[in-house]
């Protein structure tokens, strides 16, 4: 199990984050969405909060015009867009789409955290 420690949030279990992301991304193709899908939303939001801090911290440490910084900034910006937009409705499918979007931004954040993925 790979973990990272962030101040104020404790260690991040990247294996669990990957598992939750996989679950979120798999629900996009299921009709109707799984009943437990809504329970995954707060879990993903917590993961995103932790990962976003790491990615934004990493971006601050990288040279201003580097590719790595641009990737971190892009991932952070997309995350903020998805969080600001929220779900597009109250139907089960709208919630499932939102959980899928959360899974996608969480996955993109993971891509920008050194050591999070092999």
PDB file of C-alpha atoms in Angstrom:
ATOM      1  CA  UNK A   1       0.000   0.000   0.000  1.00  0.00           C
ATOM      2  CA  UNK A   2       1.372   3.383  -1.009  1.00  0.00           C
ATOM      3  CA  UNK A   3       0.563   6.296   1.253  1.00  0.00           C
ATOM      4  CA  UNK A   4       1.493   9.930   1.458  1.00  0.00           C
ATOM      5  CA  UNK A   5       1.089  12.244   4.384  1.00  0.00           C
ATOM      6  CA  UNK A   6      -0.437  15.673   4.116  1.00  0.00           C
ATOM      7  CA  UNK A   7      -0.562  18.111   6.992  1.00  0.00           C
ATOM      8  CA  UNK A   8      -3.991  18.303   8.621  1.00  0.00           C
ATOM      9  CA  UNK A   9      -5.464  15.375   6.675  1.00  0.00           C
ATOM     10  CA  UNK A  10      -3.241  12.469   7.596  1.00  0.00           C
ATOM     11  CA  UNK A  11      -2.032   9.784   5.237  1.00  0.00           C
ATOM     12  CA  UNK A  12      -3.642   9.148   1.883  1.00  0.00           C
ATOM     13  CA  UNK A  13      -4.209   5.519   0.977  1.00  0.00           C
ATOM     14  CA  UNK A  14      -3.610   5.673  -2.774  1.00  0.00           C
ATOM     15  CA  UNK A  15      -4.724   2.068  -3.197  1.00  0.00           C
ATOM     16  CA  UNK A  16      -8.126   2.938  -1.718  1.00  0.00           C
ATOM     17  CA  UNK A  17      -8.343   6.111  -3.803  1.00  0.00           C
ATOM     18  CA  UNK A  18      -7.681   4.072  -6.975  1.00  0.00           C
ATOM     19  CA  UNK A  19     -10.343   1.554  -5.946  1.00  0.00           C
ATOM     20  CA  UNK A  20     -12.906   4.305  -5.344  1.00  0.00           C
ATOM     21  CA  UNK A  21     -12.015   5.968  -8.662  1.00  0.00           C
ATOM     22  CA  UNK A  22     -12.450   2.648 -10.473  1.00  0.00           C
ATOM     23  CA  UNK A  23     -15.885   2.217  -8.872  1.00  0.00           C
ATOM     24  CA  UNK A  24     -16.910   5.746  -9.872  1.00  0.00           C
ATOM     25  CA  UNK A  25     -15.776   5.308 -13.456  1.00  0.00           C
ATOM     26  CA  UNK A  26     -17.504   1.946 -13.820  1.00  0.00           C
ATOM     27  CA  UNK A  27     -20.896   3.351 -12.800  1.00  0.00           C
ATOM     28  CA  UNK A  28     -21.148   5.514 -15.911  1.00  0.00           C
ATOM     29  CA  UNK A  29     -22.067   2.462 -17.966  1.00  0.00           C
ATOM     30  CA  UNK A  30     -24.619   0.981 -15.546  1.00  0.00           C
ATOM     31  CA  UNK A  31     -28.334   1.713 -15.984  1.00  0.00           C
ATOM     32  CA  UNK A  32     -29.835   2.339 -13.569  1.00  0.00           C
ATOM     33  CA  UNK A  33     -26.925   3.474 -11.364  1.00  0.00           C
ATOM     34  CA  UNK A  34     -25.977   1.296  -8.414  1.00  0.00           C
ATOM     35  CA  UNK A  35     -27.814   2.181  -5.189  1.00  0.00           C
ATOM     36  CA  UNK A  36     -24.489   2.743  -3.356  1.00  0.00           C
ATOM     37  CA  UNK A  37     -23.346   5.265  -5.934  1.00  0.00           C
ATOM     38  CA  UNK A  38     -24.479   8.263  -3.893  1.00  0.00           C
ATOM     39  CA  UNK A  39     -22.418   7.046  -0.944  1.00  0.00           C
ATOM     40  CA  UNK A  40     -19.316   7.295  -3.112  1.00  0.00           C
ATOM     41  CA  UNK A  41     -19.780  11.022  -3.759  1.00  0.00           C
ATOM     42  CA  UNK A  42     -18.620  12.231  -0.297  1.00  0.00           C
ATOM     43  CA  UNK A  43     -15.741   9.735  -0.368  1.00  0.00           C
ATOM     44  CA  UNK A  44     -14.527  11.108  -3.711  1.00  0.00           C
ATOM     45  CA  UNK A  45     -14.933  14.681  -2.499  1.00  0.00           C
ATOM     46  CA  UNK A  46     -12.699  13.874   0.479  1.00  0.00           C
ATOM     47  CA  UNK A  47     -10.088  12.266  -1.801  1.00  0.00           C
ATOM     48  CA  UNK A  48     -10.232  15.254  -4.143  1.00  0.00           C
ATOM     49  CA  UNK A  49      -9.727  17.673  -1.269  1.00  0.00           C
ATOM     50  CA  UNK A  50      -6.602  15.823  -0.134  1.00  0.00           C
ATOM     51  CA  UNK A  51      -5.195  15.315  -3.627  1.00  0.00           C
ATOM     52  CA  UNK A  52      -5.924  18.870  -4.726  1.00  0.00           C
ATOM     53  CA  UNK A  53      -3.821  20.191  -1.844  1.00  0.00           C
ATOM     54  CA  UNK A  54      -0.918  17.972  -2.916  1.00  0.00           C
ATOM     55  CA  UNK A  55      -1.211  18.952  -6.585  1.00  0.00           C
ATOM     56  CA  UNK A  56      -1.440  22.671  -5.829  1.00  0.00           C
ATOM     57  CA  UNK A  57       1.549  22.394  -3.489  1.00  0.00           C
ATOM     58  CA  UNK A  58       3.506  20.540  -6.176  1.00  0.00           C
ATOM     59  CA  UNK A  59       2.596  23.192  -8.769  1.00  0.00           C
ATOM     60  CA  UNK A  60       3.965  25.893  -6.464  1.00  0.00           C
ATOM     61  CA  UNK A  61       7.266  23.998  -6.216  1.00  0.00           C
ATOM     62  CA  UNK A  62       7.716  23.622  -9.989  1.00  0.00           C
ATOM     63  CA  UNK A  63       9.172  26.277 -12.314  1.00  0.00           C
ATOM     64  CA  UNK A  64       6.505  28.673 -13.578  1.00  0.00           C
ATOM     65  CA  UNK A  65       6.656  27.704 -17.267  1.00  0.00           C
ATOM     66  CA  UNK A  66       7.377  23.989 -16.903  1.00  0.00           C
ATOM     67  CA  UNK A  67       5.246  21.263 -18.432  1.00  0.00           C
ATOM     68  CA  UNK A  68       4.796  19.673 -14.992  1.00  0.00           C
ATOM     69  CA  UNK A  69       3.390  22.890 -13.579  1.00  0.00           C
ATOM     70  CA  UNK A  70       1.064  23.319 -16.550  1.00  0.00           C
ATOM     71  CA  UNK A  71      -0.266  19.771 -16.023  1.00  0.00           C
ATOM     72  CA  UNK A  72      -0.795  20.376 -12.306  1.00  0.00           C
ATOM     73  CA  UNK A  73      -2.506  23.707 -12.965  1.00  0.00           C
ATOM     74  CA  UNK A  74      -4.731  22.152 -15.629  1.00  0.00           C
ATOM     75  CA  UNK A  75      -5.774  19.297 -13.314  1.00  0.00           C
ATOM     76  CA  UNK A  76      -6.501  21.735 -10.478  1.00  0.00           C
ATOM     77  CA  UNK A  77      -8.485  24.070 -12.743  1.00  0.00           C
ATOM     78  CA  UNK A  78     -10.618  21.229 -14.138  1.00  0.00           C
ATOM     79  CA  UNK A  79     -11.264  20.005 -10.599  1.00  0.00           C
ATOM     80  CA  UNK A  80     -12.473  23.452  -9.535  1.00  0.00           C
ATOM     81  CA  UNK A  81     -14.748  23.599 -12.614  1.00  0.00           C
ATOM     82  CA  UNK A  82     -16.368  20.250 -11.822  1.00  0.00           C
ATOM     83  CA  UNK A  83     -16.817  21.115  -8.155  1.00  0.00           C
ATOM     84  CA  UNK A  84     -18.320  24.513  -9.007  1.00  0.00           C
ATOM     85  CA  UNK A  85     -20.731  23.017 -11.548  1.00  0.00           C
ATOM     86  CA  UNK A  86     -21.959  20.278  -9.229  1.00  0.00           C
ATOM     87  CA  UNK A  87     -24.490  17.719 -10.420  1.00  0.00           C
ATOM     88  CA  UNK A  88     -26.703  18.727 -13.374  1.00  0.00           C
ATOM     89  CA  UNK A  89     -30.018  17.791 -11.796  1.00  0.00           C
ATOM     90  CA  UNK A  90     -31.422  15.612  -9.068  1.00  0.00           C
ATOM     91  CA  UNK A  91     -32.131  12.403 -10.985  1.00  0.00           C
ATOM     92  CA  UNK A  92     -30.195   9.234 -10.255  1.00  0.00           C
ATOM     93  CA  UNK A  93     -28.546   9.529 -13.668  1.00  0.00           C
ATOM     94  CA  UNK A  94     -27.477  13.137 -12.998  1.00  0.00           C
ATOM     95  CA  UNK A  95     -25.929  12.040  -9.692  1.00  0.00           C
ATOM     96  CA  UNK A  96     -24.213   9.108 -11.413  1.00  0.00           C
ATOM     97  CA  UNK A  97     -22.816  11.455 -14.061  1.00  0.00           C
ATOM     98  CA  UNK A  98     -21.495  13.742 -11.321  1.00  0.00           C
ATOM     99  CA  UNK A  99     -19.853  10.834  -9.484  1.00  0.00           C
ATOM    100  CA  UNK A 100     -18.285   9.793 -12.795  1.00  0.00           C
ATOM    101  CA  UNK A 101     -16.950  13.344 -13.297  1.00  0.00           C
ATOM    102  CA  UNK A 102     -15.585  13.330  -9.744  1.00  0.00           C
ATOM    103  CA  UNK A 103     -13.855  10.029 -10.502  1.00  0.00           C
ATOM    104  CA  UNK A 104     -12.295  11.498 -13.638  1.00  0.00           C
ATOM    105  CA  UNK A 105     -10.900  14.588 -11.894  1.00  0.00           C
ATOM    106  CA  UNK A 106      -9.690  12.452  -8.994  1.00  0.00           C
ATOM    107  CA  UNK A 107      -7.871  10.213 -11.467  1.00  0.00           C
ATOM    108  CA  UNK A 108      -6.315  13.239 -13.147  1.00  0.00           C
ATOM    109  CA  UNK A 109      -5.151  14.584  -9.793  1.00  0.00           C
ATOM    110  CA  UNK A 110      -3.588  11.189  -9.002  1.00  0.00           C
ATOM    111  CA  UNK A 111      -1.632  11.457 -12.258  1.00  0.00           C
ATOM    112  CA  UNK A 112       0.010  14.608 -10.875  1.00  0.00           C
ATOM    113  CA  UNK A 113       0.961  13.322  -7.424  1.00  0.00           C
ATOM    114  CA  UNK A 114       4.458  11.807  -7.481  1.00  0.00           C
ATOM    115  CA  UNK A 115       4.416   8.221  -6.241  1.00  0.00           C
ATOM    116  CA  UNK A 116       0.621   7.885  -6.285  1.00  0.00           C
ATOM    117  CA  UNK A 117       0.691   5.600  -9.301  1.00  0.00           C
ATOM    118  CA  UNK A 118       3.317   3.107 -10.340  1.00  0.00           C
TER     119      UNK A 118
END
